[in-house]
Short mmCIF file of C-alpha atoms in Angstrom, two decimals:
data_model
loop_
_atom_site.label_atom_id
_atom_site.label_comp_id
_atom_site.label_asym_id
_atom_site.label_seq_id
_atom_site.Cartn_x
_atom_site.Cartn_y
_atom_site.Cartn_z
CA MET A 1 -11.06 22.39 10.65
CA LYS A 2 -14.64 23.83 10.78
CA GLN A 3 -15.44 22.07 7.53
CA THR A 4 -14.10 18.77 8.98
CA TRP A 5 -16.34 18.92 12.09
CA ALA A 6 -19.31 19.89 9.92
CA MET A 7 -18.71 16.81 7.83
CA LEU A 8 -18.54 14.68 10.94
CA CYS A 9 -21.95 16.02 12.11
CA VAL A 10 -23.41 15.19 8.64
CA LEU A 11 -22.01 11.69 8.75
CA ALA A 12 -23.40 11.05 12.28
CA ALA A 13 -26.88 12.36 11.26
CA SER A 14 -26.89 10.15 8.18
CA LEU A 15 -25.87 7.16 10.21
CA ALA A 16 -29.01 7.51 12.37
CA VAL A 17 -31.15 7.47 9.19
CA HIS A 18 -29.54 4.44 7.53
CA ALA A 19 -28.36 2.35 10.51
CA GLN A 20 -31.69 0.48 10.68
CA ASP A 21 -31.60 -0.65 7.04
CA LYS A 22 -31.59 -4.47 7.31
CA ASN A 23 -32.69 -5.36 3.77
CA PHE A 24 -29.19 -5.84 2.53
CA ASP A 25 -26.46 -7.32 4.81
CA LEU A 26 -22.99 -7.07 3.27
CA SER A 27 -21.45 -8.92 6.32
CA LYS A 28 -23.07 -12.20 5.34
CA TYR A 29 -21.02 -12.63 2.18
CA LYS A 30 -18.10 -15.23 2.09
CA PHE A 31 -15.55 -14.85 -0.56
CA PRO A 32 -15.29 -17.85 -2.91
CA ASP A 33 -12.22 -20.06 -3.12
CA TYR A 34 -9.73 -18.88 -5.77
CA LYS A 35 -6.06 -18.97 -6.84
CA ARG A 36 -4.30 -16.23 -8.61
CA HIS A 37 -0.85 -16.08 -10.21
CA GLU A 38 0.76 -12.85 -11.40
CA LEU A 39 4.10 -12.31 -13.10
CA GLU A 40 5.32 -8.81 -13.91
CA LEU A 41 8.48 -7.73 -15.81
CA ASN A 42 9.55 -4.04 -15.80
CA PHE A 43 12.51 -2.52 -17.50
CA ASN A 44 13.41 1.18 -17.57
CA SER A 45 16.26 3.25 -18.69
CA SER A 46 16.93 6.98 -18.65
CA GLY A 47 19.81 9.25 -19.16
CA SER A 48 21.16 12.51 -20.59
CA SER A 49 24.32 14.00 -22.02
CA SER A 50 25.40 17.64 -22.26
CA ARG A 51 28.49 19.13 -23.89
CA TRP A 52 29.39 22.82 -24.10
CA SER A 53 32.23 25.21 -24.17
CA ASP A 54 32.51 28.45 -22.12
CA ILE A 55 34.97 31.16 -21.39
CA ASN A 56 36.42 30.77 -17.97
CA GLY A 57 38.95 33.52 -17.24
CA SER A 58 42.00 34.49 -19.33
CA ASN A 59 45.43 33.02 -20.11
CA SER A 60 48.80 34.56 -19.04
CA ASP A 61 49.13 36.26 -22.38
CA GLY A 62 45.75 38.03 -22.03
CA THR A 63 43.77 35.84 -24.34
CA TRP A 64 40.46 34.34 -23.24
CA ARG A 65 40.58 30.78 -21.94
CA THR A 66 37.93 28.48 -23.37
CA VAL A 67 37.05 25.31 -21.42
CA ASP A 68 35.10 22.26 -22.62
CA PHE A 69 32.41 20.84 -20.21
CA LEU A 70 30.70 17.46 -20.19
CA ASN A 71 27.85 16.15 -17.95
CA SER A 72 26.30 12.84 -18.55
CA TYR A 73 24.38 10.21 -16.56
CA ASN A 74 22.63 6.97 -17.15
CA SER A 75 20.22 4.99 -15.00
CA SER A 76 18.82 1.55 -15.88
CA GLY A 77 16.82 -0.96 -14.02
CA ILE A 78 15.05 -4.28 -14.37
CA HIS A 79 12.41 -5.72 -12.05
CA LEU A 80 10.86 -9.11 -12.10
CA GLY A 81 8.06 -9.82 -9.60
CA TYR A 82 5.91 -12.95 -8.97
CA SER A 83 2.91 -13.19 -6.66
CA PHE A 84 0.59 -15.99 -5.73
CA THR A 85 -2.70 -15.65 -3.81
CA SER A 86 -4.91 -18.43 -2.61
CA ASN A 87 -8.07 -18.31 -0.57
CA THR A 88 -10.14 -21.22 0.87
CA ARG A 89 -12.11 -21.62 4.04
CA LYS A 90 -9.19 -23.52 5.63
CA ARG A 91 -6.31 -21.50 4.36
CA GLN A 92 -5.31 -18.03 3.21
CA GLU A 93 -1.95 -17.77 1.40
CA ASN A 94 0.00 -14.94 -0.05
CA ILE A 95 3.47 -15.37 -1.55
CA TYR A 96 5.53 -12.55 -3.23
CA SER A 97 9.00 -12.77 -4.62
CA SER A 98 11.03 -10.26 -6.68
CA PHE A 99 14.37 -9.79 -8.37
CA SER A 100 15.65 -6.39 -9.28
CA SER A 101 18.83 -4.97 -10.53
CA SER A 102 19.91 -1.42 -11.34
CA TYR A 103 22.95 0.45 -12.72
CA TYR A 104 23.70 4.11 -12.20
CA PHE A 105 26.59 6.08 -13.91
CA LEU A 106 27.55 9.68 -13.63
CA LYS A 107 30.33 11.47 -15.46
CA THR A 108 31.54 15.06 -15.38
CA ARG A 109 34.59 16.69 -17.21
CA ASN A 110 35.95 20.20 -16.98
CA GLU A 111 39.40 21.72 -16.95
CA LEU A 112 40.34 19.96 -13.71
CA GLY A 113 39.80 16.60 -15.28
CA THR A 114 37.24 13.84 -15.50
CA THR A 115 35.20 12.50 -12.55
CA SER A 116 32.95 9.51 -12.68
CA PHE A 117 30.76 7.47 -10.34
CA SER A 118 29.05 4.16 -11.04
CA LYS A 119 27.00 1.83 -8.83
CA PRO A 120 25.54 -1.51 -9.96
CA ASP A 121 23.36 -3.40 -7.43
CA ALA A 122 21.04 -6.43 -7.22
CA ASN A 123 18.26 -7.32 -4.83
CA PHE A 124 16.30 -10.48 -4.13
CA ARG A 125 13.28 -10.65 -1.85
CA ILE A 126 10.73 -13.34 -0.94
CA TYR A 127 7.82 -12.93 1.49
CA ALA A 128 4.99 -15.12 2.47
CA ASN A 129 1.83 -14.80 4.65
CA GLU A 130 0.12 -18.03 5.65
CA LYS A 131 -2.95 -18.43 7.76
CA TYR A 132 -4.25 -21.96 8.70
CA TYR A 133 -7.73 -22.07 10.14
CA LEU A 134 -8.23 -24.67 12.83
CA THR A 135 -11.99 -23.88 13.02
CA GLU A 136 -13.86 -22.22 10.23
CA ASP A 137 -13.48 -18.40 10.28
CA LYS A 138 -12.28 -18.43 13.89
CA TRP A 139 -9.02 -19.74 15.37
CA PHE A 140 -5.95 -19.74 13.10
CA LEU A 141 -2.19 -20.20 13.07
CA GLU A 142 0.02 -17.83 11.09
CA VAL A 143 3.44 -18.18 9.64
CA ASP A 144 5.22 -15.16 7.93
CA PRO A 145 8.67 -16.00 6.56
CA GLU A 146 10.79 -13.28 4.82
CA PHE A 147 14.14 -13.06 3.22
CA ASP A 148 15.82 -9.96 1.71
CA SER A 149 19.29 -9.76 0.22
CA GLU A 150 21.32 -7.15 -1.66
CA LEU A 151 24.70 -6.96 -3.42
CA TRP A 152 26.30 -3.65 -4.47
CA SER A 153 29.56 -2.07 -5.60
CA THR A 154 30.71 1.50 -6.25
CA ILE A 155 33.59 2.97 -8.24
CA ASN A 156 34.43 6.67 -7.69
CA LYS A 157 37.19 8.07 -9.94
CA SER A 158 38.58 11.59 -9.50
CA PRO A 159 41.73 13.29 -10.84
CA ALA A 160 42.28 14.81 -7.36
CA THR A 161 42.30 11.53 -5.40
CA THR A 162 42.97 7.82 -5.96
CA ASP A 163 40.11 5.64 -7.16
CA ILE A 164 37.72 4.61 -4.41
CA ARG A 165 36.30 1.18 -4.95
CA GLN A 166 33.71 -0.33 -2.51
CA ARG A 167 31.63 -3.44 -2.51
CA GLY A 168 29.23 -5.01 -0.08
CA ASN A 169 26.28 -7.24 0.66
CA SER A 170 23.57 -7.54 3.19
CA PHE A 171 20.69 -9.81 4.05
CA THR A 172 17.95 -10.12 6.63
CA ALA A 173 16.06 -13.26 7.50
CA LYS A 174 13.01 -13.46 9.75
CA ILE A 175 10.02 -15.58 10.38
CA GLY A 176 6.81 -14.56 12.17
CA LEU A 177 5.07 -17.17 14.19
CA GLY A 178 1.75 -16.76 15.91
CA GLY A 179 -1.98 -17.09 15.74
CA GLY A 180 -5.29 -15.41 16.45
CA ILE A 181 -8.96 -15.46 15.97
CA GLY A 182 -11.23 -13.98 13.32
CA ARG A 183 -11.41 -13.50 9.52
CA LYS A 184 -11.95 -10.60 7.11
CA GLU A 185 -13.91 -11.04 3.92
CA ASP A 186 -13.71 -8.95 0.76
CA VAL A 187 -17.25 -7.81 0.08
CA THR A 188 -16.55 -5.44 -2.83
CA GLU A 189 -18.01 -7.73 -5.40
CA PHE A 190 -21.13 -8.36 -3.31
CA TRP A 191 -21.73 -4.60 -3.17
CA GLN A 192 -21.01 -4.31 -6.90
CA ALA A 193 -23.43 -7.10 -7.73
CA TYR A 194 -26.31 -5.39 -5.89
CA TYR A 195 -25.86 -2.10 -7.81
CA ILE A 196 -25.61 -3.98 -11.18
CA LEU A 197 -28.96 -5.64 -10.51
CA GLU A 198 -30.42 -2.40 -9.08
CA GLY A 199 -29.35 -0.45 -12.20
CA LEU A 200 -30.89 -3.05 -14.59
CA LYS A 201 -34.04 -3.17 -12.55
CA LYS A 202 -34.52 0.64 -12.60
CA GLN A 203 -34.34 0.75 -16.41
CA GLY A 204 -36.75 -2.23 -16.78
CA SER A 205 -34.30 -4.73 -18.15
CA LEU A 206 -35.15 -7.51 -15.63
CA LEU A 207 -38.03 -9.95 -15.82
CA ARG A 208 -38.49 -10.24 -12.05
CA GLU A 209 -37.43 -8.73 -8.70
CA PRO A 210 -33.85 -9.84 -7.92
CA SER A 211 -33.55 -11.81 -4.65
CA GLU A 212 -30.60 -11.93 -2.17
CA LYS A 213 -29.72 -15.36 -3.67
CA ASP A 214 -29.33 -13.61 -7.13
CA ILE A 215 -26.97 -11.11 -5.60
CA TYR A 216 -24.91 -13.90 -4.00
CA GLU A 217 -24.58 -15.78 -7.24
CA LEU A 218 -23.68 -12.72 -9.27
CA ALA A 219 -21.10 -11.68 -6.62
CA THR A 220 -19.53 -15.10 -6.51
CA LEU A 221 -19.17 -15.15 -10.39
CA ALA A 222 -17.71 -11.58 -10.27
CA SER A 223 -15.07 -12.58 -7.70
CA GLN A 224 -14.14 -15.67 -9.77
CA LEU A 225 -13.93 -13.66 -12.98
CA LYS A 226 -11.67 -11.02 -11.50
CA SER A 227 -9.30 -13.85 -10.37
CA LYS A 228 -8.92 -15.16 -14.02
CA ARG A 229 -5.89 -14.12 -15.98
CA PHE A 230 -5.66 -13.37 -19.74
CA PHE A 231 -2.69 -12.37 -21.95
CA ASP A 232 -5.06 -10.15 -23.95
CA SER A 233 -7.20 -7.66 -22.01
CA ARG A 234 -9.77 -7.52 -24.83
CA LEU A 235 -10.39 -11.28 -24.51
CA LYS A 236 -10.72 -10.90 -20.86
CA LYS A 237 -13.48 -8.28 -21.16
CA ILE A 238 -15.33 -10.42 -23.75
CA ASP A 239 -15.21 -13.47 -21.49
CA GLU A 240 -16.40 -11.43 -18.50
CA MET A 241 -19.34 -9.98 -20.34
CA LYS A 242 -20.35 -13.28 -21.82
CA SER A 243 -20.20 -15.02 -18.40
CA LEU A 244 -22.29 -12.31 -16.70
CA ASP A 245 -24.92 -12.31 -19.50
CA SER A 246 -25.02 -16.18 -19.38
CA LEU A 247 -25.81 -16.12 -15.59
CA MET A 248 -28.59 -13.51 -16.23
CA TYR A 249 -30.26 -15.93 -18.69
CA LYS A 250 -29.65 -18.96 -16.49
CA THR A 251 -31.35 -17.42 -13.48
CA ASN A 252 -34.30 -16.08 -15.54
CA LEU A 253 -33.45 -12.48 -14.83
CA ILE A 254 -33.62 -11.62 -18.53
CA ASP A 255 -35.03 -13.17 -21.62
CA LYS A 256 -33.56 -10.84 -24.19
CA SER A 257 -30.57 -8.48 -24.61
CA ASP A 258 -30.58 -4.99 -26.07
CA ILE A 259 -28.23 -2.13 -26.28
CA SER A 260 -29.55 -0.49 -23.17
CA TYR A 261 -29.04 -3.69 -21.12
CA PHE A 262 -25.40 -4.19 -22.31
CA ASN A 263 -24.59 -0.55 -21.89
CA THR A 264 -25.62 -0.56 -18.23
CA LEU A 265 -23.93 -3.90 -17.60
CA ASN A 266 -20.72 -2.69 -19.20
CA ASP A 267 -20.79 0.70 -17.36
CA TYR A 268 -21.26 -0.81 -13.88
CA TRP A 269 -18.65 -3.58 -14.52
CA ASN A 270 -15.88 -1.69 -16.23
CA PHE A 271 -16.26 2.03 -15.54
CA ALA A 272 -17.90 2.60 -12.13
CA ASN A 273 -15.89 3.74 -9.14
CA ILE A 274 -15.48 0.69 -7.07
CA PRO A 275 -13.72 1.36 -3.67
CA PRO A 276 -12.70 -1.79 -1.81
CA ARG A 277 -14.87 -2.84 1.08
CA SER A 278 -14.29 -5.64 3.68
CA SER A 279 -16.15 -7.13 6.61
CA GLY A 280 -14.90 -8.92 9.70
CA ARG A 281 -12.38 -8.63 12.56
CA VAL A 282 -9.07 -10.25 13.28
CA LEU A 283 -7.03 -10.28 16.50
CA LYS A 284 -3.56 -11.84 16.34
CA LEU A 285 -0.34 -12.12 18.28
CA LEU A 286 2.92 -12.49 16.25
CA MET A 287 6.51 -13.13 17.44
CA THR A 288 9.10 -12.49 14.71
CA PRO A 289 12.74 -13.38 15.43
CA GLY A 290 15.17 -11.95 12.78
CA PHE A 291 18.80 -11.97 11.90
CA GLY A 292 20.52 -9.24 9.83
CA HIS A 293 24.05 -9.17 8.35
CA ARG A 294 25.86 -6.38 6.51
CA PHE A 295 29.37 -6.44 5.04
CA ASP A 296 31.28 -3.69 3.11
CA LYS A 297 34.86 -3.25 2.13
CA GLU A 298 36.85 -0.55 0.57
CA LEU A 299 39.72 -1.67 -1.70
CA GLY A 300 42.95 -1.72 0.25
CA LYS A 301 41.32 -0.91 3.55
CA LEU A 302 39.69 -2.80 6.42
CA LYS A 303 36.50 -4.79 6.16
CA HIS A 304 33.31 -3.79 8.07
CA THR A 305 30.90 -6.45 9.25
CA PHE A 306 27.74 -5.90 11.30
CA ASN A 307 25.39 -8.58 12.60
CA GLU A 308 22.22 -8.24 14.60
CA THR A 309 19.67 -10.60 16.13
CA ASN A 310 16.31 -9.10 17.23
CA LEU A 311 12.79 -10.09 18.17
CA ASN A 312 9.69 -8.18 17.17
CA SER A 313 6.56 -8.81 19.35
CA GLU A 314 3.33 -7.63 17.82
CA ILE A 315 -0.34 -7.45 18.80
CA ASP A 316 -2.61 -6.52 15.93
CA PHE A 317 -6.37 -5.93 15.82
CA GLN A 318 -8.33 -5.11 12.67
CA CYS A 319 -12.00 -4.59 12.45
CA SER A 320 -14.29 -3.58 9.50
CA LYS A 321 -17.99 -3.45 10.09
CA GLN A 322 -20.44 -3.12 7.18
CA LEU A 323 -23.35 -1.43 9.04
CA ASN A 324 -25.56 -1.50 5.92
CA LEU A 325 -25.43 -0.72 2.19
CA TYR A 326 -24.22 2.78 2.77
CA TRP A 327 -22.13 2.78 5.90
CA GLU A 328 -18.85 1.21 6.89
CA ARG A 329 -16.99 1.55 10.14
CA TYR A 330 -13.40 0.40 10.76
CA PHE A 331 -10.80 0.39 13.49
CA ASN A 332 -7.17 -0.80 13.44
CA LEU A 333 -4.78 -0.97 16.38
CA ASN A 334 -1.27 -2.24 16.34
CA PHE A 335 1.22 -2.42 19.21
CA SER A 336 4.80 -3.72 18.67
CA ASN A 337 8.04 -3.88 20.55
CA LEU A 338 11.45 -4.48 18.90
CA THR A 339 14.07 -5.96 21.18
CA THR A 340 17.67 -6.29 20.22
CA LEU A 341 19.00 -9.63 21.45
CA ASP A 342 22.49 -9.38 20.19
CA ASN A 343 24.53 -7.13 17.87
CA ASP A 344 28.02 -5.80 17.04
CA ASP A 345 27.38 -2.76 19.26
CA THR A 346 30.30 -0.33 19.20
CA HIS A 347 28.59 2.47 21.21
CA TYR A 348 30.73 3.82 24.03
CA TYR A 349 27.59 4.76 25.94
CA LYS A 350 24.73 2.41 26.78
CA PHE A 351 22.22 2.19 23.89
CA PRO A 352 18.54 1.20 24.35
CA LYS A 353 17.62 -2.41 23.56
CA ASN A 354 13.84 -1.97 23.33
CA PHE A 355 11.78 0.29 21.14
CA MET A 356 7.92 0.40 21.17
CA ARG A 357 5.52 1.56 18.52
CA ILE A 358 1.76 2.17 18.46
CA ASN A 359 -0.43 2.72 15.43
CA SER A 360 -4.18 3.24 15.58
CA ILE A 361 -6.88 4.55 13.20
CA ALA A 362 -10.69 4.76 13.43
CA GLY A 363 -12.88 5.93 10.60
CA TRP A 364 -16.22 5.98 8.86
CA ASN A 365 -16.95 5.60 5.18
CA TYR A 366 -20.32 6.60 3.60
CA TYR A 367 -21.34 5.47 0.12
CA PRO A 368 -24.69 7.08 -0.84
CA ASN A 369 -24.49 5.39 -4.17
CA PHE A 370 -22.15 3.32 -6.28
CA ARG A 371 -20.11 6.23 -7.53
CA THR A 372 -19.90 8.64 -4.64
CA HIS A 373 -18.06 8.33 -1.23
CA PHE A 374 -17.38 10.29 1.84
CA ARG A 375 -14.58 9.29 4.15
CA THR A 376 -13.33 10.56 7.55
CA SER A 377 -10.75 9.08 9.96
CA LEU A 378 -8.83 9.92 13.15
CA SER A 379 -5.41 8.35 13.72
CA TYR A 380 -2.79 8.28 16.41
CA SER A 381 0.70 6.92 16.25
CA ALA A 382 3.67 6.99 18.58
CA TYR A 383 7.10 5.49 18.52
CA GLN A 384 10.25 5.45 20.64
CA TYR A 385 13.66 6.45 19.33
CA ALA A 386 17.17 7.17 20.59
CA SER A 387 17.59 10.94 20.65
CA GLY A 388 21.07 11.43 22.16
CA LEU A 389 22.84 11.44 25.40
CA ASN A 390 20.86 12.09 28.60
CA GLU A 391 21.68 14.99 30.94
CA ALA A 392 24.11 12.85 33.01
CA ARG A 393 25.83 11.79 29.72
CA THR A 394 25.81 8.14 30.73
CA LYS A 395 23.48 6.64 28.13
CA TYR A 396 21.42 7.44 25.06
CA GLU A 397 17.97 8.81 25.92
CA LYS A 398 14.88 6.99 24.79
CA VAL A 399 11.96 9.31 24.03
CA TRP A 400 8.50 9.31 22.43
CA SER A 401 7.25 10.91 19.26
CA ASN A 402 3.50 11.43 18.96
CA ASN A 403 1.41 12.06 15.94
CA ILE A 404 -2.33 12.76 15.71
CA GLY A 405 -4.12 13.13 12.44
CA LEU A 406 -7.67 14.01 11.36
CA TYR A 407 -8.63 13.38 7.68
CA SER A 408 -11.72 13.68 5.51
CA SER A 409 -12.29 13.24 1.83
CA VAL A 410 -15.12 13.33 -0.69
CA TYR A 411 -15.63 12.05 -4.24
CA TYR A 412 -18.98 13.25 -5.60
CA TYR A 413 -20.19 12.03 -8.93
CA LEU A 414 -22.75 14.44 -10.35
CA SER A 415 -22.79 13.14 -13.95
CA PRO A 416 -20.35 11.63 -16.49
CA GLN A 417 -19.23 15.13 -17.26
CA LEU A 418 -18.96 16.73 -13.77
CA ARG A 419 -17.29 15.32 -10.63
CA ILE A 420 -16.15 16.98 -7.39
CA GLU A 421 -13.37 15.60 -5.24
CA GLY A 422 -11.28 16.92 -2.44
CA ASN A 423 -9.94 16.35 1.07
CA VAL A 424 -9.06 18.26 4.25
CA GLY A 425 -6.88 17.19 7.10
CA ALA A 426 -4.90 18.19 10.17
CA ASN A 427 -1.80 16.59 11.61
CA TYR A 428 -0.32 17.32 15.04
CA TYR A 429 3.30 16.24 15.66
CA GLU A 430 5.15 16.24 18.94
CA LYS A 431 8.60 15.17 20.15
CA LYS A 432 9.60 15.43 23.78
CA GLN A 433 12.92 14.92 25.49
CA SER A 434 14.65 16.15 28.59
CA ILE A 435 16.44 19.12 26.97
CA SER A 436 13.97 20.23 24.26
CA GLN A 437 10.43 19.88 22.88
CA LYS A 438 9.24 20.14 19.38
CA GLU A 439 5.59 20.72 18.31
CA LYS A 440 4.18 21.10 14.84
CA LEU A 441 0.64 21.49 13.45
CA ASP A 442 -0.10 21.05 9.72
CA ILE A 443 -3.44 21.84 8.14
CA TYR A 444 -4.04 21.13 4.47
CA TYR A 445 -6.83 20.86 1.94
CA ARG A 446 -7.43 20.10 -1.69
CA ILE A 447 -10.55 20.51 -3.88
CA GLY A 448 -11.05 19.91 -7.51
CA PHE A 449 -13.74 19.96 -10.16
CA ARG A 450 -13.58 17.71 -13.25
CA TYR A 451 -15.66 18.72 -16.23
CA ALA A 452 -15.59 16.88 -19.50
CA ILE A 453 -17.12 18.77 -22.47
CA PHE A 454 -17.10 15.63 -24.74
#
């Protein structure tokens, strides 16, 4: 903890030094319009099989009894995911959909017989986040539809009991409706563009002093290049380097290319540590009604069906402030309340209908150069849950759980061969109810040195 407070003091002192730097304002950058499609297919399969014989006691005639054993399992899965992202000054759109299916099989055999268990399942999900700006960068309406469904079945075979076969399905459907004010811009490429030009300037590769307009143009091109998709990653890198080089010539920043110029450009574009940075603030209110359904049935027995309708009310505030080239301050606060409107409640005692949750985090990030960063944050979260019956044993008790965390990390780039990284943190956890109280304090750290000889 002493190291953490020491780092906080260093960060505060450094802020006083750099806070007046007004030569480079990251918060002015506006991310260019773009569209991005991504399709990903993943298949995996794993398994094992073991057979052996072992002596397990003796027979009635005094001879040793040898038993054969078998253990085998197999797990396979396929995942297909599609995402679409679009950004304009009037609309921000994110759509994600996925289909996944898996199969799990386990089999064991010994002197008592053969036991097996299998479970195939399939899942489909689609989610969208849509913001429609009524006034540029200010007031917006938001719609967040989501649908999630699952099918599954299980077969459990055992020589000691009859086969147990179960099947079921579930789905949830909800739609968030609301609005707010504000906008956050991704300024990572703007920051990267500055360091590319600064690196080329220091080694004498530029014809003239780069202006803020040059940084804007290079950042806009960088954002557009990173949104393009290629089937071949090598062709993508070639296209990116040609486009960057072409802009340098077009804006009269260079008149010739040499190995030193291309080496620096390639290093800052492909191999530098580029943590994401954003600027802006967003305050929104969202109301999300939802409906959930679950059905399961065991062969030859009763069906079980559960339905629930609920409403999640949410206030969310996000703020990222780029103080200057080196410093970033952020604060996030989220307050939500989940209300059960109707369900197939079978509780004999009264069960709570409302549960609140609070999440907040405040932090500082310091970037002394393009490859090094220091980060520290303080977080607080709390949520309500049903803990059990109250002292009068008339209803379930609703209590709070509190969590406070302090976290700091560093990634220090000394050279291509030597880097230092580590983190330190503390987390305080508390649960209170009428009959008991639980408190827990965790302190952890990690530090590492990376040294490459070649």
